[in-house]
Amino acid sequence: MSENSNKVAIITGASRGIGAAIAERLAGDGFTIVINYAGKSSEAAALAARIEQGGGRTLTAQADVGDPAAIGRMFDAAEAAFGGVDVLVNNAGIMRLAPLSEVNDAVIDSQIAVNLRGVINTLREAARRLRSGGRIINLSSSVVGLYPPTYAVYAATKAGVEAMTHVLAKELRGRNITVNAVAPGPTATALFLDGKPQEVIEHLTNLAPLERLGQPQDIAAAVSFLAGPDGAWVNGQVLRANGGII
Ligand code: NDP
């Protein structure tokens, strides 16, 4: 039996993309998985079915991470179903790009609501409820560091996520809980690919000395390390998983 058996991981935004890959990876590592999603219930249900066919345990939980009451209910449901929560992966995120001179209020507010307020909501619940031995892994982005044009609001929300990672690691002194961030580079998901011309995708793909686009499974592997026994001594760190772009 794996060391992770009987441990419960909540993964936000797990219906597709990087979150779905993290869910499959952590299920393979032995964790029971709470699959959070915003709207795509059929994707979440299909992922749950795949994991359960492989012998895993899941719960699907619709909740907008920006809604504090909904996040409280999601933790309640996880505790009621499985007895507690050990791991939180803050993966849900949105990206809306525009130069600061042109960015509109809806684009600003939606990214702050999901990427920043959403992470605050889940971190607050996790700080109150995670069991000893727990792990928190926040998804940042390598644009914190690269700072390309048009990414100002998005990068600002992710810089905030990194700041909270460092602070919460210290606040949880004595609880035996680590808090880290994983900062992917360009990764083949809808968030990265949608709306980008092929030449832009090729340019960003070739930024990495490893000369390929990141795959969701590359990011899931880094999260698996931090969530599992081998990651136990890593705390308050940001791990860039980006093929070497920065
Ligand atoms: P996708 O757009 O492919 O998937 C986003 C996921 O987040 C979906 O499961 C979606 O749910 C969920 N989601 C969106 N809004 C909310 C919300 N308000 N409440 C709950 N869930 C929500 O994104 P990626 O997989 O690419 O990104 C995952 C994370 O990785 C994000 O934090 C992103 O910023 C970060 N990242 C991604 C990079 C990339 O190149 N792809 C690079 C660097 C960082 P639903 O399906 O229900 O809509």
Short mmCIF file of C-alpha atoms and ligand atoms in Angstrom, two decimals:
data_model
loop_
_atom_site.label_atom_id
_atom_site.label_comp_id
_atom_site.label_asym_id
_atom_site.label_seq_id
_atom_site.Cartn_x
_atom_site.Cartn_y
_atom_site.Cartn_z
CA MET A 1 0.00 0.00 0.00
CA SER A 2 1.41 3.42 -0.98
CA GLU A 3 2.31 6.05 1.63
CA ASN A 4 -0.38 8.26 0.12
CA SER A 5 -3.25 5.80 0.66
CA ASN A 6 -6.07 7.25 2.79
CA LYS A 7 -4.88 10.78 1.98
CA VAL A 8 -7.33 13.15 0.36
CA ALA A 9 -6.40 15.81 -2.22
CA ILE A 10 -8.63 18.65 -3.39
CA ILE A 11 -7.61 19.88 -6.84
CA THR A 12 -9.27 23.07 -8.04
CA GLY A 13 -10.01 23.42 -11.75
CA ALA A 14 -9.52 19.70 -12.29
CA SER A 15 -12.07 19.13 -15.06
CA ARG A 16 -9.49 19.64 -17.82
CA GLY A 17 -5.99 20.83 -18.70
CA ILE A 18 -3.24 20.75 -16.09
CA GLY A 19 -5.72 20.14 -13.24
CA ALA A 20 -7.07 16.97 -14.86
CA ALA A 21 -3.51 15.68 -15.36
CA ILE A 22 -2.73 16.43 -11.70
CA ALA A 23 -5.89 14.57 -10.64
CA GLU A 24 -4.94 11.49 -12.68
CA ARG A 25 -1.34 11.58 -11.45
CA LEU A 26 -2.23 11.97 -7.76
CA ALA A 27 -4.89 9.26 -8.08
CA GLY A 28 -2.17 7.00 -9.48
CA ASP A 29 -0.02 7.98 -6.48
CA GLY A 30 -2.78 6.65 -4.20
CA PHE A 31 -4.59 9.83 -3.19
CA THR A 32 -8.38 10.10 -3.01
CA ILE A 33 -9.27 12.97 -5.35
CA VAL A 34 -11.79 15.79 -5.01
CA ILE A 35 -12.31 17.08 -8.55
CA ASN A 36 -13.35 20.73 -8.36
CA TYR A 37 -14.61 22.52 -11.46
CA ALA A 38 -16.52 25.67 -12.39
CA GLY A 39 -18.96 24.66 -15.13
CA LYS A 40 -17.84 21.69 -17.19
CA SER A 41 -19.62 18.95 -15.25
CA SER A 42 -19.43 16.35 -18.04
CA GLU A 43 -15.60 16.65 -18.23
CA ALA A 44 -15.39 16.36 -14.43
CA ALA A 45 -17.68 13.30 -14.43
CA ALA A 46 -15.70 11.63 -17.24
CA LEU A 47 -12.44 12.18 -15.32
CA ALA A 48 -14.00 10.75 -12.15
CA ALA A 49 -15.15 7.68 -14.10
CA ARG A 50 -11.63 7.16 -15.55
CA ILE A 51 -10.02 7.39 -12.12
CA GLU A 52 -12.58 5.05 -10.54
CA GLN A 53 -12.14 2.51 -13.35
CA GLY A 54 -8.47 2.51 -12.40
CA GLY A 55 -9.36 1.69 -8.80
CA GLY A 56 -9.24 5.25 -7.40
CA ARG A 57 -11.73 7.15 -5.23
CA THR A 58 -13.18 10.51 -6.26
CA LEU A 59 -15.72 13.17 -5.44
CA THR A 60 -16.74 15.80 -7.99
CA ALA A 61 -17.37 19.26 -6.51
CA GLN A 62 -18.76 22.16 -8.52
CA ALA A 63 -17.65 25.40 -6.86
CA ASP A 64 -16.53 28.78 -8.20
CA VAL A 65 -13.26 29.32 -6.35
CA GLY A 66 -14.12 33.03 -6.17
CA ASP A 67 -17.15 32.25 -3.95
CA PRO A 68 -16.02 31.80 -0.33
CA ALA A 69 -19.26 30.08 0.78
CA ALA A 70 -19.02 27.56 -2.06
CA ILE A 71 -15.42 26.78 -1.10
CA GLY A 72 -16.47 26.21 2.52
CA ARG A 73 -19.16 23.79 1.28
CA MET A 74 -16.61 21.95 -0.89
CA PHE A 75 -14.32 21.35 2.11
CA ASP A 76 -17.38 20.28 4.16
CA ALA A 77 -18.32 17.77 1.46
CA ALA A 78 -14.77 16.39 1.26
CA GLU A 79 -14.62 15.97 5.04
CA ALA A 80 -18.06 14.34 5.14
CA ALA A 81 -17.17 11.89 2.36
CA PHE A 82 -13.60 11.00 3.35
CA GLY A 83 -13.01 12.17 6.94
CA GLY A 84 -10.57 15.00 6.22
CA VAL A 85 -8.37 16.79 3.69
CA ASP A 86 -4.58 16.42 3.37
CA VAL A 87 -3.62 18.15 0.12
CA LEU A 88 -4.86 21.29 -1.64
CA VAL A 89 -3.73 21.98 -5.19
CA ASN A 90 -4.72 25.51 -6.21
CA ASN A 91 -4.83 24.98 -9.95
CA ALA A 92 -7.97 26.85 -11.13
CA GLY A 93 -6.99 29.91 -13.08
CA ILE A 94 -7.88 32.08 -16.05
CA MET A 95 -5.73 34.19 -18.35
CA ARG A 96 -6.94 37.26 -20.26
CA LEU A 97 -4.19 39.21 -22.02
CA ALA A 98 -4.17 42.91 -22.92
CA PRO A 99 -1.78 45.85 -22.73
CA LEU A 100 -2.43 47.91 -19.58
CA SER A 101 -3.45 50.89 -21.72
CA GLU A 102 -6.31 48.83 -23.18
CA VAL A 103 -7.34 46.38 -20.45
CA ASN A 104 -11.02 46.62 -19.53
CA ASP A 105 -12.62 46.30 -16.10
CA ALA A 106 -14.15 42.87 -16.74
CA VAL A 107 -10.77 41.44 -17.71
CA ILE A 108 -9.15 42.91 -14.59
CA ASP A 109 -11.92 41.86 -12.19
CA SER A 110 -12.34 38.29 -13.49
CA GLN A 111 -8.64 37.47 -13.16
CA ILE A 112 -8.46 38.96 -9.67
CA ALA A 113 -11.64 37.06 -8.66
CA VAL A 114 -10.39 33.64 -9.80
CA ASN A 115 -6.59 33.76 -9.63
CA LEU A 116 -6.20 35.85 -6.49
CA ARG A 117 -9.42 35.88 -4.44
CA GLY A 118 -10.03 32.26 -5.41
CA VAL A 119 -6.65 31.22 -4.04
CA ILE A 120 -7.20 33.26 -0.88
CA ASN A 121 -10.55 31.51 -0.33
CA THR A 122 -9.11 28.01 -0.61
CA LEU A 123 -5.92 28.81 1.32
CA ARG A 124 -8.00 30.14 4.20
CA GLU A 125 -10.04 26.94 4.41
CA ALA A 126 -6.94 24.78 4.01
CA ALA A 127 -5.07 26.71 6.73
CA ARG A 128 -7.95 26.00 9.10
CA ARG A 129 -8.64 22.41 8.15
CA LEU A 130 -5.69 20.51 6.63
CA ARG A 131 -4.51 17.53 8.66
CA SER A 132 -0.94 17.20 9.97
CA GLY A 133 1.36 16.06 7.21
CA GLY A 134 -0.60 18.10 4.69
CA ARG A 135 0.63 19.77 1.52
CA ILE A 136 -0.48 22.90 -0.31
CA ILE A 137 0.63 23.43 -3.89
CA ASN A 138 -0.28 26.65 -5.70
CA LEU A 139 -0.05 27.06 -9.47
CA SER A 140 1.85 30.21 -10.38
CA SER A 141 3.34 30.88 -13.83
CA SER A 142 6.79 31.50 -15.28
CA VAL A 143 5.50 34.86 -16.57
CA VAL A 144 6.40 35.89 -13.02
CA GLY A 145 10.03 36.38 -13.98
CA LEU A 146 9.59 36.65 -17.74
CA TYR A 147 7.13 39.58 -17.51
CA PRO A 148 6.15 39.71 -21.21
CA PRO A 149 4.01 42.56 -22.57
CA THR A 150 0.20 42.07 -22.22
CA TYR A 151 0.58 39.81 -19.17
CA ALA A 152 0.50 42.57 -16.49
CA VAL A 153 -2.75 41.71 -14.69
CA TYR A 154 -2.31 37.95 -15.03
CA ALA A 155 1.32 38.10 -13.86
CA ALA A 156 0.30 40.35 -10.96
CA THR A 157 -2.25 37.78 -9.77
CA LYS A 158 0.37 35.01 -9.99
CA ALA A 159 2.97 37.13 -8.18
CA GLY A 160 0.34 37.47 -5.44
CA VAL A 161 -0.01 33.69 -5.37
CA GLU A 162 3.75 33.35 -4.91
CA ALA A 163 3.69 35.95 -2.10
CA MET A 164 0.97 34.01 -0.28
CA THR A 165 2.93 30.79 -0.73
CA HIS A 166 5.87 32.25 1.20
CA VAL A 167 3.70 33.81 3.92
CA LEU A 168 1.49 30.78 4.54
CA ALA A 169 4.48 28.43 4.75
CA LYS A 170 5.56 30.49 7.79
CA GLU A 171 2.07 30.87 9.28
CA LEU A 172 1.67 27.09 9.35
CA ARG A 173 4.70 26.63 11.63
CA GLY A 174 4.08 23.71 13.96
CA ARG A 175 1.36 22.12 11.82
CA ASN A 176 3.65 19.86 9.72
CA ILE A 177 2.19 21.26 6.49
CA THR A 178 4.29 22.46 3.54
CA VAL A 179 3.26 25.23 1.16
CA ASN A 180 4.92 25.50 -2.25
CA ALA A 181 4.17 26.80 -5.73
CA VAL A 182 4.76 25.29 -9.16
CA ALA A 183 5.27 27.84 -11.94
CA PRO A 184 4.72 26.28 -15.38
CA GLY A 185 5.89 27.74 -18.66
CA PRO A 186 3.83 27.41 -21.86
CA THR A 187 1.83 24.19 -21.52
CA ALA A 188 -0.46 22.55 -24.10
CA THR A 189 -3.92 23.34 -22.73
CA ALA A 190 -6.87 25.45 -23.84
CA LEU A 191 -5.65 28.32 -21.61
CA PHE A 192 -2.42 28.55 -23.59
CA LEU A 193 -3.49 27.46 -27.08
CA ASP A 194 -6.90 29.13 -27.56
CA GLY A 195 -6.78 32.23 -29.73
CA LYS A 196 -3.02 32.13 -30.43
CA PRO A 197 -1.80 32.12 -34.03
CA GLN A 198 0.35 29.10 -34.95
CA GLU A 199 3.51 31.22 -35.33
CA VAL A 200 3.11 32.58 -31.78
CA ILE A 201 2.69 29.04 -30.46
CA GLU A 202 5.82 27.95 -32.34
CA HIS A 203 7.80 30.94 -31.04
CA LEU A 204 6.80 30.25 -27.43
CA THR A 205 7.44 26.52 -27.87
CA ASN A 206 11.00 27.20 -29.02
CA LEU A 207 11.82 29.51 -26.10
CA ALA A 208 12.65 26.41 -24.05
CA PRO A 209 16.13 24.95 -24.58
CA LEU A 210 14.35 21.59 -24.49
CA GLU A 211 12.55 22.73 -27.68
CA ARG A 212 9.06 21.47 -27.00
CA LEU A 213 5.84 22.65 -25.43
CA GLY A 214 5.18 21.60 -21.85
CA GLN A 215 2.56 18.90 -21.44
CA PRO A 216 0.06 18.82 -18.55
CA GLN A 217 1.76 15.61 -17.38
CA ASP A 218 5.09 17.48 -17.00
CA ILE A 219 3.44 19.82 -14.51
CA ALA A 220 1.59 16.99 -12.77
CA ALA A 221 4.94 15.26 -12.16
CA ALA A 222 6.28 18.31 -10.30
CA VAL A 223 3.08 18.51 -8.23
CA SER A 224 3.31 14.78 -7.47
CA PHE A 225 6.83 15.27 -6.09
CA LEU A 226 5.72 18.10 -3.80
CA ALA A 227 2.59 16.22 -2.65
CA GLY A 228 4.36 12.94 -2.01
CA PRO A 229 6.89 11.60 0.52
CA ASP A 230 9.98 12.71 -1.46
CA GLY A 231 8.89 16.37 -1.32
CA ALA A 232 8.58 16.50 2.46
CA TRP A 233 11.57 18.80 3.11
CA VAL A 234 10.71 21.36 0.41
CA ASN A 235 8.73 24.23 1.96
CA GLY A 236 8.01 27.84 0.98
CA GLN A 237 9.52 27.42 -2.49
CA VAL A 238 8.53 28.19 -6.07
CA LEU A 239 9.46 25.42 -8.49
CA ARG A 240 9.56 26.59 -12.11
CA ALA A 241 8.62 23.71 -14.43
CA ASN A 242 9.17 25.21 -17.86
CA GLY A 243 11.85 23.38 -19.85
CA GLY A 244 14.35 26.10 -19.02
CA ILE A 245 12.77 29.29 -20.43
CA ILE A 246 13.85 31.21 -17.32
P1 NDP B 1 -7.46 25.44 -18.55
O1 NDP B 1 -8.12 26.67 -19.06
O2 NDP B 1 -7.11 24.34 -19.50
O3 NDP B 1 -8.34 24.80 -17.37
C1 NDP B 1 -8.80 25.66 -16.36
C2 NDP B 1 -9.50 24.87 -15.27
O4 NDP B 1 -9.85 25.80 -14.23
C3 NDP B 1 -10.76 24.20 -15.71
O5 NDP B 1 -10.89 22.98 -15.03
C4 NDP B 1 -11.86 25.18 -15.25
O6 NDP B 1 -13.09 24.55 -14.94
C5 NDP B 1 -11.24 25.70 -13.96
N1 NDP B 1 -11.76 26.99 -13.55
C6 NDP B 1 -11.74 28.17 -14.22
N2 NDP B 1 -12.34 29.12 -13.49
C7 NDP B 1 -12.73 28.53 -12.33
C8 NDP B 1 -13.42 28.98 -11.17
N3 NDP B 1 -13.85 30.25 -11.05
N4 NDP B 1 -13.68 28.08 -10.17
C9 NDP B 1 -13.28 26.79 -10.28
N5 NDP B 1 -12.63 26.31 -11.36
C10 NDP B 1 -12.37 27.18 -12.36
O7 NDP B 1 -6.14 25.95 -17.77
P2 NDP B 1 -4.71 25.26 -17.55
O8 NDP B 1 -4.89 23.83 -17.23
O9 NDP B 1 -3.80 25.65 -18.65
O10 NDP B 1 -4.20 26.06 -16.27
C11 NDP B 1 -4.15 25.52 -14.96
C12 NDP B 1 -3.35 26.47 -14.07
O11 NDP B 1 -2.00 26.54 -14.56
C13 NDP B 1 -3.87 27.90 -14.05
O12 NDP B 1 -3.75 28.42 -12.74
C14 NDP B 1 -2.93 28.63 -15.00
O13 NDP B 1 -2.86 30.00 -14.70
C15 NDP B 1 -1.64 27.90 -14.74
N6 NDP B 1 -0.66 28.00 -15.82
C16 NDP B 1 -0.94 27.51 -17.08
C17 NDP B 1 0.00 27.63 -18.10
C18 NDP B 1 -0.26 27.14 -19.49
O14 NDP B 1 0.55 27.44 -20.39
N7 NDP B 1 -1.31 26.36 -19.73
C19 NDP B 1 1.31 28.27 -17.87
C20 NDP B 1 1.48 28.75 -16.51
C21 NDP B 1 0.54 28.61 -15.54
P3 NDP B 1 -14.27 24.31 -16.09
O15 NDP B 1 -13.72 23.21 -16.98
O16 NDP B 1 -15.43 23.87 -15.31
O17 NDP B 1 -14.42 25.60 -16.82
#
